[in-house]
Short mmCIF file of C-alpha atoms (C1' of nucleotides) in Angstrom, two decimals:
data_model
loop_
_atom_site.label_atom_id
_atom_site.label_comp_id
_atom_site.label_asym_id
_atom_site.label_seq_id
_atom_site.Cartn_x
_atom_site.Cartn_y
_atom_site.Cartn_z
CA MET A 1 -9.69 1.17 9.04
CA LEU A 2 -12.16 -1.49 9.03
CA ASP A 3 -13.47 -3.24 5.91
CA LEU A 4 -16.68 -1.63 4.78
CA LYS A 5 -18.03 -4.94 3.42
CA PHE A 6 -17.14 -6.65 6.66
CA ILE A 7 -19.10 -4.06 8.61
CA ARG A 8 -22.00 -4.41 6.28
CA GLU A 9 -22.09 -8.16 6.60
CA ASN A 10 -21.33 -8.40 10.38
CA LEU A 11 -23.01 -5.31 11.69
CA GLU A 12 -24.07 -6.59 15.09
CA PHE A 13 -20.71 -8.23 15.74
CA VAL A 14 -18.87 -5.02 14.97
CA LYS A 15 -21.25 -2.96 17.01
CA GLY A 16 -20.79 -5.27 19.99
CA LYS A 17 -16.96 -5.15 19.77
CA LEU A 18 -16.75 -1.35 19.39
CA SER A 19 -19.14 -0.75 22.29
CA ARG A 20 -16.39 -1.98 24.60
CA ARG A 21 -14.19 0.90 23.58
CA ASN A 22 -14.54 4.34 25.08
CA GLN A 23 -15.70 5.79 21.80
CA ARG A 24 -19.20 5.96 20.40
CA VAL A 25 -19.71 5.16 16.77
CA ASP A 26 -23.06 5.33 14.97
CA LEU A 27 -22.68 2.47 12.58
CA ASP A 28 -26.34 2.63 11.49
CA GLN A 29 -25.59 6.00 9.89
CA LEU A 30 -22.61 4.43 8.06
CA VAL A 31 -24.72 1.55 6.85
CA GLU A 32 -27.36 3.91 5.46
CA MET A 33 -24.73 6.01 3.63
CA ASP A 34 -23.39 2.75 2.18
CA ARG A 35 -26.77 1.66 0.97
CA LYS A 36 -27.35 5.05 -0.71
CA ARG A 37 -23.79 4.83 -2.19
CA ARG A 38 -24.51 1.51 -3.85
CA GLU A 39 -27.76 2.71 -5.17
CA VAL A 40 -26.13 5.67 -6.85
CA ILE A 41 -23.41 3.57 -8.24
CA GLN A 42 -25.91 1.32 -9.94
CA GLU A 43 -27.75 4.31 -11.42
CA VAL A 44 -24.66 6.04 -12.84
CA GLU A 45 -23.10 2.85 -14.12
CA ALA A 46 -26.26 1.93 -16.05
CA LEU A 47 -26.02 5.35 -17.73
CA ARG A 48 -22.36 4.91 -18.49
CA ASN A 49 -23.15 1.52 -20.08
CA GLU A 50 -25.68 3.16 -22.35
CA ARG A 51 -23.29 5.87 -23.28
CA ASN A 52 -20.55 3.43 -24.18
CA ILE A 53 -22.87 1.40 -26.37
CA VAL A 54 -24.34 4.49 -28.18
CA SER A 55 -20.90 6.07 -28.63
CA GLU A 56 -19.76 2.99 -30.42
CA LYS A 57 -22.79 3.19 -32.62
CA ILE A 58 -22.00 6.81 -33.38
CA ALA A 59 -18.51 5.86 -34.39
CA THR A 60 -19.95 3.23 -36.73
CA LEU A 61 -22.42 5.65 -38.27
CA LYS A 62 -19.70 8.25 -38.86
CA GLN A 63 -17.44 5.71 -40.53
CA GLN A 64 -20.33 5.01 -42.85
CA SER A 65 -20.78 8.77 -43.35
CA LYS A 66 -24.28 8.54 -41.98
CA ASP A 67 -25.95 11.19 -39.69
CA ALA A 68 -25.64 10.62 -35.97
CA ALA A 69 -27.08 13.94 -34.78
CA ILE A 70 -30.02 12.30 -32.98
CA GLU A 71 -27.79 9.98 -30.98
CA ILE A 72 -25.30 12.74 -30.19
CA ASP A 73 -28.04 14.97 -28.95
CA ARG A 74 -29.42 12.22 -26.79
CA MET A 75 -25.95 11.42 -25.39
CA LYS A 76 -25.40 14.97 -24.51
CA LEU A 77 -28.27 14.69 -22.12
CA VAL A 78 -27.05 11.40 -20.76
CA SER A 79 -23.53 12.73 -20.26
CA GLN A 80 -24.96 15.70 -18.33
CA LYS A 81 -26.94 13.38 -16.13
CA ILE A 82 -23.91 11.26 -15.48
CA LYS A 83 -22.01 14.31 -14.44
CA ASP A 84 -24.70 15.35 -12.02
CA ILE A 85 -25.02 11.98 -10.40
CA ASP A 86 -21.28 11.63 -10.22
CA ILE A 87 -21.01 14.79 -8.20
CA ASN A 88 -23.45 13.32 -5.75
CA ARG A 89 -21.69 9.98 -5.71
CA ALA A 90 -18.29 11.56 -5.04
CA GLY A 91 -19.77 13.45 -2.05
CA ILE A 92 -21.28 10.25 -0.57
CA GLU A 93 -18.11 8.25 -1.07
CA GLU A 94 -16.09 10.90 0.58
CA ASN A 95 -18.47 10.86 3.54
CA VAL A 96 -18.23 7.12 3.78
CA GLN A 97 -14.48 7.17 3.63
CA ASP A 98 -14.14 9.88 6.24
CA PHE A 99 -16.52 8.00 8.49
CA LEU A 100 -14.43 4.81 8.10
CA LEU A 101 -11.22 6.58 8.92
CA ARG A 102 -12.64 7.63 12.28
CA ILE A 103 -13.81 4.20 13.40
CA PRO A 104 -11.31 2.62 15.86
CA ASN A 105 -9.96 -0.91 15.45
CA ILE A 106 -11.71 -3.96 16.77
CA PRO A 107 -10.04 -5.28 19.92
CA HIS A 108 -8.57 -8.77 19.74
CA GLU A 109 -10.55 -11.50 21.56
CA SER A 110 -7.83 -11.85 24.16
CA VAL A 111 -8.21 -8.21 25.22
CA VAL A 112 -10.12 -7.88 28.42
CA ALA A 113 -13.11 -5.57 28.60
CA GLY A 114 -12.55 -2.59 30.87
CA GLU A 115 -13.05 1.13 31.29
CA ASP A 116 -9.63 2.66 31.80
CA GLU A 117 -5.97 1.84 32.83
CA GLY A 118 -7.29 0.67 36.18
CA ASP A 119 -8.67 -2.42 34.40
CA ASN A 120 -5.50 -3.34 32.60
CA ILE A 121 -4.19 -6.79 33.34
CA GLU A 122 -0.66 -7.25 34.79
CA ILE A 123 1.00 -10.07 32.85
CA LYS A 124 4.37 -10.34 34.60
CA ARG A 125 7.03 -8.64 36.61
CA TRP A 126 10.77 -8.85 36.21
CA GLY A 127 13.49 -8.13 38.65
CA GLU A 128 13.23 -6.33 41.95
CA PRO A 129 12.91 -2.70 42.88
CA PRO A 130 16.18 -1.39 44.28
CA GLU A 131 16.26 -0.77 48.04
CA PHE A 132 17.60 2.55 49.33
CA ASN A 133 18.71 3.39 52.86
CA PHE A 134 18.03 6.99 52.05
CA ASN A 135 15.09 8.87 50.50
CA PRO A 136 15.39 8.33 46.68
CA GLN A 137 15.25 11.59 44.76
CA ALA A 138 13.19 12.39 41.71
CA HIS A 139 15.09 12.40 38.42
CA TRP A 140 14.70 16.15 38.05
CA THR A 141 16.50 16.73 41.30
CA ILE A 142 19.24 14.24 40.50
CA GLY A 143 19.65 15.59 36.96
CA GLU A 144 19.80 19.21 38.00
CA GLU A 145 22.27 18.55 40.82
CA LEU A 146 24.52 16.64 38.43
CA GLY A 147 24.25 19.46 35.83
CA ILE A 148 23.06 17.14 33.12
CA LEU A 149 19.40 18.20 32.91
CA ASP A 150 18.93 21.91 32.37
CA PHE A 151 15.25 22.76 32.54
CA GLU A 152 15.56 26.44 32.65
CA ARG A 153 17.74 26.73 29.62
CA GLY A 154 15.46 24.27 27.72
CA ALA A 155 12.48 26.49 28.57
CA LYS A 156 14.39 29.59 27.64
CA ILE A 157 15.42 28.23 24.28
CA ALA A 158 12.05 26.70 23.33
CA GLY A 159 9.53 26.78 26.02
CA ALA A 160 7.80 24.51 28.54
CA ARG A 161 8.28 20.81 28.11
CA PHE A 162 11.67 21.22 26.50
CA THR A 163 14.91 20.29 28.25
CA LEU A 164 18.56 20.86 27.51
CA LEU A 165 20.70 17.83 28.08
CA ARG A 166 24.37 18.43 28.71
CA GLY A 167 27.60 16.74 29.45
CA ALA A 168 27.13 13.11 30.74
CA GLY A 169 23.41 13.57 30.18
CA ALA A 170 23.70 14.24 26.50
CA LEU A 171 26.31 11.49 26.33
CA MET A 172 23.98 9.03 27.99
CA GLU A 173 21.20 9.91 25.58
CA ARG A 174 23.45 9.08 22.67
CA ALA A 175 24.68 5.95 24.42
CA LEU A 176 21.23 4.69 25.02
CA ILE A 177 20.28 5.18 21.32
CA ASN A 178 23.35 3.26 20.19
CA PHE A 179 23.05 0.56 22.73
CA MET A 180 19.40 -0.13 21.71
CA LEU A 181 20.03 0.07 18.03
CA ASP A 182 22.96 -2.31 18.33
CA LEU A 183 20.94 -4.75 20.36
CA HIS A 184 18.07 -4.80 17.98
CA THR A 185 20.01 -4.99 14.81
CA ARG A 186 22.82 -7.40 15.87
CA GLU A 187 20.86 -9.77 18.14
CA HIS A 188 17.18 -9.32 17.18
CA HIS A 189 17.78 -9.00 13.44
CA TYR A 190 15.95 -5.68 12.74
CA GLU A 191 17.05 -3.65 9.81
CA GLU A 192 18.19 -0.25 10.88
CA THR A 193 16.49 2.67 9.15
CA PHE A 194 16.76 6.34 9.42
CA PRO A 195 13.58 7.87 8.11
CA PRO A 196 12.40 11.49 7.52
CA PHE A 197 11.21 13.25 10.67
CA LEU A 198 8.64 15.18 8.73
CA VAL A 199 5.89 13.39 6.88
CA ASN A 200 2.88 14.24 4.74
CA ARG A 201 -0.76 13.92 5.46
CA ILE A 202 -1.16 10.62 3.62
CA SER A 203 1.43 8.92 5.82
CA MET A 204 -0.18 10.30 8.93
CA THR A 205 -3.56 8.92 7.76
CA GLY A 206 -1.98 5.62 6.98
CA THR A 207 -0.97 4.86 10.49
CA GLY A 208 -4.05 6.41 12.03
CA GLN A 209 -2.91 9.68 13.58
CA LEU A 210 -5.13 11.53 11.05
CA PRO A 211 -7.82 12.59 10.51
CA LYS A 212 -8.85 12.18 14.12
CA PHE A 213 -5.90 13.35 16.17
CA GLU A 214 -4.60 16.40 14.38
CA GLU A 215 -4.57 18.48 17.55
CA ASP A 216 -1.86 16.15 18.96
CA LEU A 217 0.52 16.88 16.11
CA PHE A 218 2.94 19.65 15.30
CA ARG A 219 2.41 20.99 11.83
CA ILE A 220 4.70 23.07 9.71
CA VAL A 221 3.05 26.35 8.76
CA ASP A 222 2.46 26.88 5.04
CA SER A 223 3.04 23.38 4.11
CA GLU A 224 1.50 19.95 4.51
CA TYR A 225 4.32 18.58 6.61
CA PHE A 226 3.80 17.18 10.14
CA LEU A 227 6.52 16.45 12.63
CA ILE A 228 6.42 12.80 13.49
CA PRO A 229 4.99 11.81 16.84
CA THR A 230 6.69 8.44 16.62
CA ALA A 231 8.93 6.58 14.14
CA GLU A 232 5.93 4.26 13.70
CA VAL A 233 4.64 6.75 11.10
CA PRO A 234 7.52 7.05 8.62
CA VAL A 235 8.66 3.43 9.08
CA THR A 236 5.32 1.75 8.64
CA ASN A 237 4.79 3.89 5.58
CA ILE A 238 7.93 2.59 4.04
CA HIS A 239 5.73 -0.07 2.35
CA GLN A 240 2.68 2.25 1.73
CA ASN A 241 1.02 1.25 -1.54
CA GLU A 242 3.17 -1.78 -1.99
CA THR A 243 2.63 -5.49 -2.43
CA ILE A 244 5.26 -7.51 -0.69
CA ASP A 245 6.25 -11.04 -1.61
CA GLU A 246 5.19 -13.44 1.09
CA LYS A 247 8.70 -14.90 1.04
CA SER A 248 10.17 -11.63 2.43
CA LEU A 249 7.83 -11.60 5.39
CA PRO A 250 8.15 -11.01 8.25
CA ILE A 251 9.99 -7.73 7.84
CA TYR A 252 11.65 -6.13 10.88
CA TYR A 253 12.68 -2.48 11.03
CA THR A 254 14.18 -0.48 13.79
CA ALA A 255 14.72 3.31 13.79
CA TYR A 256 15.98 5.89 16.09
CA THR A 257 14.06 9.21 15.71
CA PRO A 258 13.09 12.19 17.78
CA CYS A 259 9.37 12.38 18.41
CA PHE A 260 7.24 15.50 18.59
CA ARG A 261 3.95 15.70 20.42
CA LYS A 262 1.79 18.61 21.43
CA GLU A 263 0.58 16.74 24.57
CA ALA A 264 -2.60 18.74 24.13
CA GLY A 265 -4.57 16.66 26.59
CA SER A 266 -1.93 16.49 29.32
CA HIS A 267 -1.83 19.95 30.80
CA GLY A 268 -0.73 19.80 34.36
CA ARG A 269 0.42 16.17 34.13
CA ASP A 270 4.11 15.46 34.84
CA THR A 271 4.97 19.07 34.43
CA ARG A 272 8.24 18.53 36.20
CA GLY A 273 11.03 16.49 34.72
CA ILE A 274 11.26 14.84 31.30
CA ILE A 275 8.47 12.33 31.47
CA HIS A 276 6.29 14.39 29.20
CA GLN A 277 8.14 16.49 26.71
CA HIS A 278 7.21 18.05 23.37
CA GLN A 279 10.31 16.45 21.94
CA PHE A 280 11.81 13.15 22.99
CA ASP A 281 13.98 10.44 21.46
CA LYS A 282 12.83 6.86 20.87
CA VAL A 283 14.11 3.69 19.30
CA GLU A 284 11.21 2.03 17.62
CA LEU A 285 10.56 -1.49 16.43
CA VAL A 286 8.22 -2.07 13.46
CA LYS A 287 7.10 -5.41 11.99
CA PHE A 288 5.26 -6.44 8.86
CA THR A 289 3.82 -9.95 9.04
CA ALA A 290 1.42 -12.34 7.49
CA PRO A 291 -1.91 -12.43 9.33
CA GLY A 292 -1.40 -15.87 10.65
CA THR A 293 1.74 -15.13 12.63
CA SER A 294 1.12 -11.66 13.92
CA TYR A 295 0.27 -12.55 17.46
CA GLN A 296 3.34 -14.68 18.00
CA GLU A 297 5.27 -11.79 16.45
CA LEU A 298 3.71 -9.47 19.05
CA GLU A 299 5.07 -11.72 21.81
CA SER A 300 8.59 -11.71 20.33
CA LEU A 301 8.45 -7.92 19.75
CA LEU A 302 7.51 -7.51 23.42
CA GLU A 303 10.51 -9.72 24.43
CA ASN A 304 12.81 -7.65 22.28
CA ALA A 305 11.73 -4.48 24.07
CA GLU A 306 11.90 -6.16 27.45
CA GLU A 307 15.45 -7.28 26.74
CA VAL A 308 16.63 -3.65 26.86
CA LEU A 309 15.42 -3.33 30.35
CA LYS A 310 16.82 -6.66 31.43
CA ARG A 311 20.31 -5.66 30.28
CA LEU A 312 20.03 -2.32 32.01
CA ASN A 313 18.84 -4.28 35.04
CA LEU A 314 15.79 -2.17 35.59
CA HIS A 315 12.74 -3.63 37.37
CA TYR A 316 9.56 -3.56 35.32
CA ARG A 317 6.17 -5.10 34.78
CA VAL A 318 4.10 -5.75 31.65
CA VAL A 319 0.45 -5.05 31.45
CA SER A 320 -2.10 -5.94 28.77
CA LEU A 321 -4.36 -2.88 28.00
CA CYS A 322 -8.06 -3.41 28.44
CA THR A 323 -10.56 -2.42 25.72
CA GLY A 324 -11.15 1.07 27.27
CA ASP A 325 -7.41 1.93 27.40
CA LEU A 326 -6.56 0.60 23.93
CA GLY A 327 -5.29 3.07 21.32
CA PHE A 328 -7.39 3.96 18.28
CA SER A 329 -5.50 1.73 15.77
CA ALA A 330 -4.47 -1.14 18.02
CA ALA A 331 -6.18 -4.53 18.30
CA LYS A 332 -3.95 -5.48 21.18
CA THR A 333 -1.35 -3.66 23.21
CA TYR A 334 1.16 -4.58 25.89
CA ASP A 335 2.64 -1.68 27.88
CA ILE A 336 5.95 -2.11 29.62
CA GLU A 337 6.13 -0.08 32.79
CA VAL A 338 9.45 0.57 34.49
CA TRP A 339 9.77 1.05 38.19
CA LEU A 340 10.42 4.68 39.36
CA PRO A 341 11.59 4.74 43.04
CA SER A 342 10.84 8.42 43.64
CA GLN A 343 7.21 7.91 42.66
CA GLY A 344 6.95 4.41 44.09
CA ARG A 345 5.15 3.20 41.06
CA TYR A 346 5.53 1.85 37.55
CA LYS A 347 5.72 4.24 34.58
CA GLU A 348 5.04 3.37 30.92
CA ILE A 349 8.28 3.13 28.99
CA SER A 350 7.14 1.03 25.96
CA SER A 351 3.96 0.20 24.14
CA CYS A 352 3.84 -2.84 21.91
CA SER A 353 0.86 -3.22 19.64
CA ASN A 354 -0.61 -5.43 16.97
CA PHE A 355 -2.70 -3.39 14.51
CA GLU A 356 -3.64 -6.40 12.49
CA ASP A 357 -4.72 -5.08 9.04
CA PHE A 358 -6.06 -1.77 10.37
CA GLN A 359 -3.06 0.31 9.28
CA ALA A 360 -2.37 -1.85 6.26
CA ARG A 361 -5.79 -1.17 4.88
CA ARG A 362 -5.41 2.50 5.37
CA ALA A 363 -1.86 2.61 3.91
CA ASN A 364 -2.61 -0.10 1.31
CA ILE A 365 0.22 -2.50 2.40
CA ARG A 366 -0.44 -5.96 1.02
CA TYR A 367 1.43 -9.23 0.38
CA ARG A 368 1.02 -11.80 -2.26
CA PRO A 369 0.79 -15.31 -0.76
CA THR A 370 3.10 -17.81 -2.43
CA SER A 371 0.04 -19.95 -3.27
CA LYS A 372 -0.53 -17.22 -5.85
CA ALA A 373 -3.93 -16.31 -4.38
CA LYS A 374 -4.86 -12.70 -4.55
CA ALA A 375 -2.98 -10.10 -2.53
CA ARG A 376 -4.09 -9.67 1.17
CA PHE A 377 -3.35 -6.96 3.68
CA VAL A 378 -0.34 -7.64 5.91
CA HIS A 379 -0.47 -7.09 9.65
CA THR A 380 1.64 -4.34 11.11
CA LEU A 381 3.02 -4.15 14.63
CA ASN A 382 5.24 -1.78 16.48
CA GLY A 383 6.67 -1.09 19.88
CA SER A 384 9.03 1.26 21.55
CA GLY A 385 12.33 -0.31 22.22
CA LEU A 386 12.46 1.96 24.16
CA ALA A 387 11.65 5.57 24.89
CA ILE A 388 15.03 7.09 25.53
CA GLY A 389 14.11 9.88 27.86
CA ARG A 390 12.10 7.69 30.15
CA THR A 391 14.93 5.13 30.20
CA MET A 392 17.24 7.87 31.38
CA VAL A 393 14.66 8.76 34.13
CA ALA A 394 14.67 5.17 35.21
CA ILE A 395 18.47 4.92 35.22
CA LEU A 396 18.90 8.16 37.18
CA GLU A 397 16.34 7.13 39.81
CA ASN A 398 17.24 3.48 40.08
CA TYR A 399 21.02 3.86 40.00
CA GLN A 400 21.19 6.87 42.26
CA GLN A 401 23.50 6.99 45.23
CA GLU A 402 23.20 8.76 48.55
CA ASP A 403 25.78 11.34 47.61
CA GLY A 404 23.81 12.35 44.48
CA SER A 405 25.95 10.48 41.98
CA VAL A 406 24.55 7.93 39.58
CA PHE A 407 26.16 4.73 38.55
CA VAL A 408 26.25 3.97 34.83
CA PRO A 409 24.65 0.62 33.96
CA GLU A 410 27.41 -1.82 32.95
CA VAL A 411 26.10 -2.34 29.39
CA LEU A 412 26.15 1.43 28.78
CA GLN A 413 29.74 2.01 29.95
CA PRO A 414 31.38 1.05 26.65
CA TYR A 415 28.98 3.51 24.96
CA MET A 416 30.12 6.25 27.33
CA GLY A 417 33.84 6.03 27.00
CA GLY A 418 34.16 3.74 29.95
CA MET A 419 32.40 6.11 32.37
CA GLU A 420 31.25 4.16 35.40
CA LYS A 421 29.69 6.91 37.45
CA ILE A 422 28.15 10.35 36.91
CA GLU A 423 29.19 12.74 39.64
CA THR A 424 28.51 16.39 40.44
CA PRO A 425 30.89 18.83 38.75
CA ALA A 426 32.02 20.04 42.20
CA SER A 427 33.02 16.67 43.64
"C1'" G B 1 15.33 29.42 -7.95
"C1'" G B 2 15.84 29.09 -13.80
"C1'" A B 3 15.61 25.75 -18.52
"C1'" G B 4 14.21 21.24 -20.58
"C1'" A B 5 12.57 15.80 -20.72
"C1'" G B 6 9.47 12.29 -18.81
"C1'" A B 7 5.55 9.26 -15.78
"C1'" U B 8 1.57 3.39 -19.78
"C1'" G B 9 0.04 -3.62 -17.03
"C1'" G B 10 5.04 -7.74 -12.43
"C1'" C B 11 9.13 -5.55 -15.65
"C1'" C B 12 10.74 -3.40 -20.51
"C1'" G B 13 8.29 -0.86 -24.17
"C1'" A B 14 4.68 0.82 -28.45
"C1'" G B 15 0.39 3.87 -28.98
"C1'" C B 16 -0.18 10.11 -28.10
"C1'" U B 17 -2.99 13.31 -36.38
"C1'" G B 18 -9.39 11.12 -30.28
"C1'" G B 19 -13.63 5.93 -31.81
"C1'" C B 20 -13.40 -2.96 -31.13
"C1'" U B 21 -6.74 -0.43 -26.79
"C1'" G B 22 -7.48 -3.39 -20.59
"C1'" A B 23 -4.26 -1.43 -23.78
"C1'" A B 24 0.61 -3.94 -29.70
"C1'" G B 25 5.39 -6.32 -29.08
"C1'" G B 26 8.98 -8.44 -25.79
"C1'" C B 27 10.43 -10.40 -20.94
"C1'" G B 28 8.73 -12.81 -16.71
"C1'" C B 29 5.12 -16.12 -14.54
"C1'" U B 30 1.26 -20.31 -14.72
"C1'" C B 31 -0.82 -24.68 -17.13
"C1'" G B 32 -0.48 -28.02 -21.18
"C1'" C B 33 2.25 -30.34 -25.43
"C1'" C B 34 6.95 -31.91 -27.09
"C1'" U B 35 11.84 -33.66 -25.54
"C1'" G B 36 16.29 -39.53 -22.76
"C1'" C B 37 17.98 -34.95 -18.93
"C1'" U B 38 18.86 -29.63 -19.41
"C1'" A B 39 18.17 -25.88 -22.91
"C1'" A B 40 15.32 -24.61 -26.98
"C1'" G B 41 10.44 -25.17 -29.31
"C1'" C B 42 4.85 -25.12 -29.64
"C1'" G B 43 -0.23 -23.94 -27.62
"C1'" A B 44 -3.29 -21.52 -23.98
"C1'" G B 45 -3.61 -18.33 -20.00
"C1'" U B 46 -1.72 -14.33 -16.99
"C1'" G B 47 -4.02 -6.87 -13.36
"C1'" U B 48 -6.80 -4.34 -9.66
"C1'" A B 49 -11.06 -2.04 -7.35
"C1'" C B 50 -16.12 -1.45 -6.95
"C1'" G B 51 -21.42 -2.77 -8.14
"C1'" C B 52 -25.02 -6.43 -9.64
"C1'" C B 53 -26.62 -11.80 -10.37
"C1'" G B 54 -25.19 -16.70 -8.18
"C1'" A B 55 -25.04 -21.45 -2.65
"C1'" A B 56 -20.62 -21.88 -5.38
"C1'" A B 57 -17.94 -22.33 -9.71
"C1'" G B 58 -18.61 -18.34 -12.39
"C1'" G B 59 -21.12 -14.57 -15.12
"C1'" U B 60 -21.95 -9.40 -15.99
"C1'" G B 61 -21.38 -4.01 -15.70
"C1'" U B 62 -18.37 0.25 -14.48
"C1'" A B 63 -13.71 2.49 -13.53
"C1'" C B 64 -8.38 2.59 -13.72
"C1'" C B 65 -2.40 4.32 -18.99
"C1'" G B 66 1.25 9.59 -12.19
"C1'" A B 67 -3.12 12.56 -9.31
"C1'" G B 68 -7.16 16.01 -9.96
"C1'" G B 69 -10.16 18.95 -13.17
"C1'" G B 70 -11.82 20.50 -18.36
"C1'" U B 71 -13.22 19.86 -23.79
"C1'" U B 72 -16.15 16.02 -26.56
"C1'" C B 73 -21.51 11.86 -28.21
"C1'" G B 74 -16.65 9.45 -27.06
"C1'" A B 75 -9.93 10.78 -24.11
"C1'" A B 76 -4.08 6.66 -22.66
"C1'" U B 77 -4.40 10.17 -26.80
"C1'" C B 78 -6.40 17.39 -26.87
"C1'" C B 79 -6.38 21.59 -22.75
"C1'" C B 80 -5.45 23.30 -17.46
"C1'" U B 81 -3.55 22.52 -12.38
"C1'" C B 82 -0.73 19.61 -9.15
"C1'" U B 83 2.82 15.66 -7.62
"C1'" C B 84 7.04 12.93 -8.51
"C1'" U B 85 11.48 11.37 -11.40
"C1'" C B 86 15.60 12.62 -14.69
"C1'" U B 87 19.15 16.21 -17.24
"C1'" C B 88 21.53 21.08 -17.37
"C1'" C B 89 22.39 25.96 -14.87
"C1'" G B 90 22.45 28.72 -10.17
"C1'" C B 91 22.61 28.26 -4.84
"C1'" C B 92 23.74 25.40 -0.63
"C1'" A B 93 24.97 21.74 4.68
#
RNA sequence: GGAGAGAUGGCCGAGCUGGCUGAAGGCGCUCGCCUGCUAAGCGAGUGUACGCCGAAAGGUGUACCGAGGGUUCGAAUCCCUCUCUCUCCGCCA
């Protein structure tokens, strides 16, 4: 959420910044509502002031056993008027608030203007794509052959975009989770957390999923619980409505959670395999920082996520999203894209963003500077470190052998009971 | 699921027979005084949000005692609904 006062005082600047996003916002309408809002506030507060003064007078009169009937009658009318105006004011303020919650964040100055992902800027590449002297298979073929990805059973149990992992597949899922959590907690100094997987509407609004993107979320019938689409939601909301001591910043959290997404807009995209699932596992990284350091913290967050791919020895590149491709809440985002041999292209496996104070204002997460100035909003950041399912896709495809077996990356072997290779049950 | 208790400022804790209570008292914190150092002591200050005035310093108004409604000229105080916490019983991984 943007600061209403900032919009009011920097209208042309904000308009210019938002025009580079692929979303249209009529700020003039907001400014007019805000003008009306302040007008009504002045009106009702003047009446309240009068009522307070006269009520005190009534109290005095009564103490002196004098008659206050005239004042009381007059205040009855004033109170009724206050009530009427208040209803109007509440309506206006709700409209203003709702409007504000639907305005996307302002892109950081370093974010390049562009239309869509085609305009994203490649920042770097790491490693080399593996070379095959045979035709590399897609992960769904490899996984089915090995008996570790069971798409038919997944669909039978739940439906499309659900997959049953079994045997070494299920084991690798668990191994990847543990490997990533161990790396981030032991070497990158994130605190491990294990949050609720269902959250309320307030938390979803705090991080920006609501009110605008409800159709992307799974919701529990007959209650106000939503299944989390990412650990970002419960973990960022850990400090909802809190004021943090500056001394304890920056705060680093990591969490493994399953993620649930309706994928409403992606019908027909990646229908095969486990690239787009309604349920997938992810290890997430979340940071709370002071405003001055958030961009250097974004760089180190990105490095922490990259480290996972480096240790798995998977070729990847990093792109900086352009204004048109930027998510609703983000001021700046780096995507890490891993190489998929079967597709001959890079596929997003992590998204690392700085939200600046956009989420903090919504979720009311502040910090008190040591200089005892007044509390300010923190900056929040998060990134996948990494998406587990897509990491498995990358491993299956990049480590595949001609005979259909798949080597287990060295760093994962201790997490898989020393297993070095996944082979077909028959062999 | 049943019965009961509670939610007040950074913290503890009064007020809850409605009217100088933004809120006693204590702790903490800040500044000053005092003190050879430390401790103690003394004095003053110490919330947030929004509106208006002001270049600013600041001034001023309104709101806020879990949340939302209601009664009343006036609500932290009375009534209703909800949320959360605690205790006991039942059930349960």
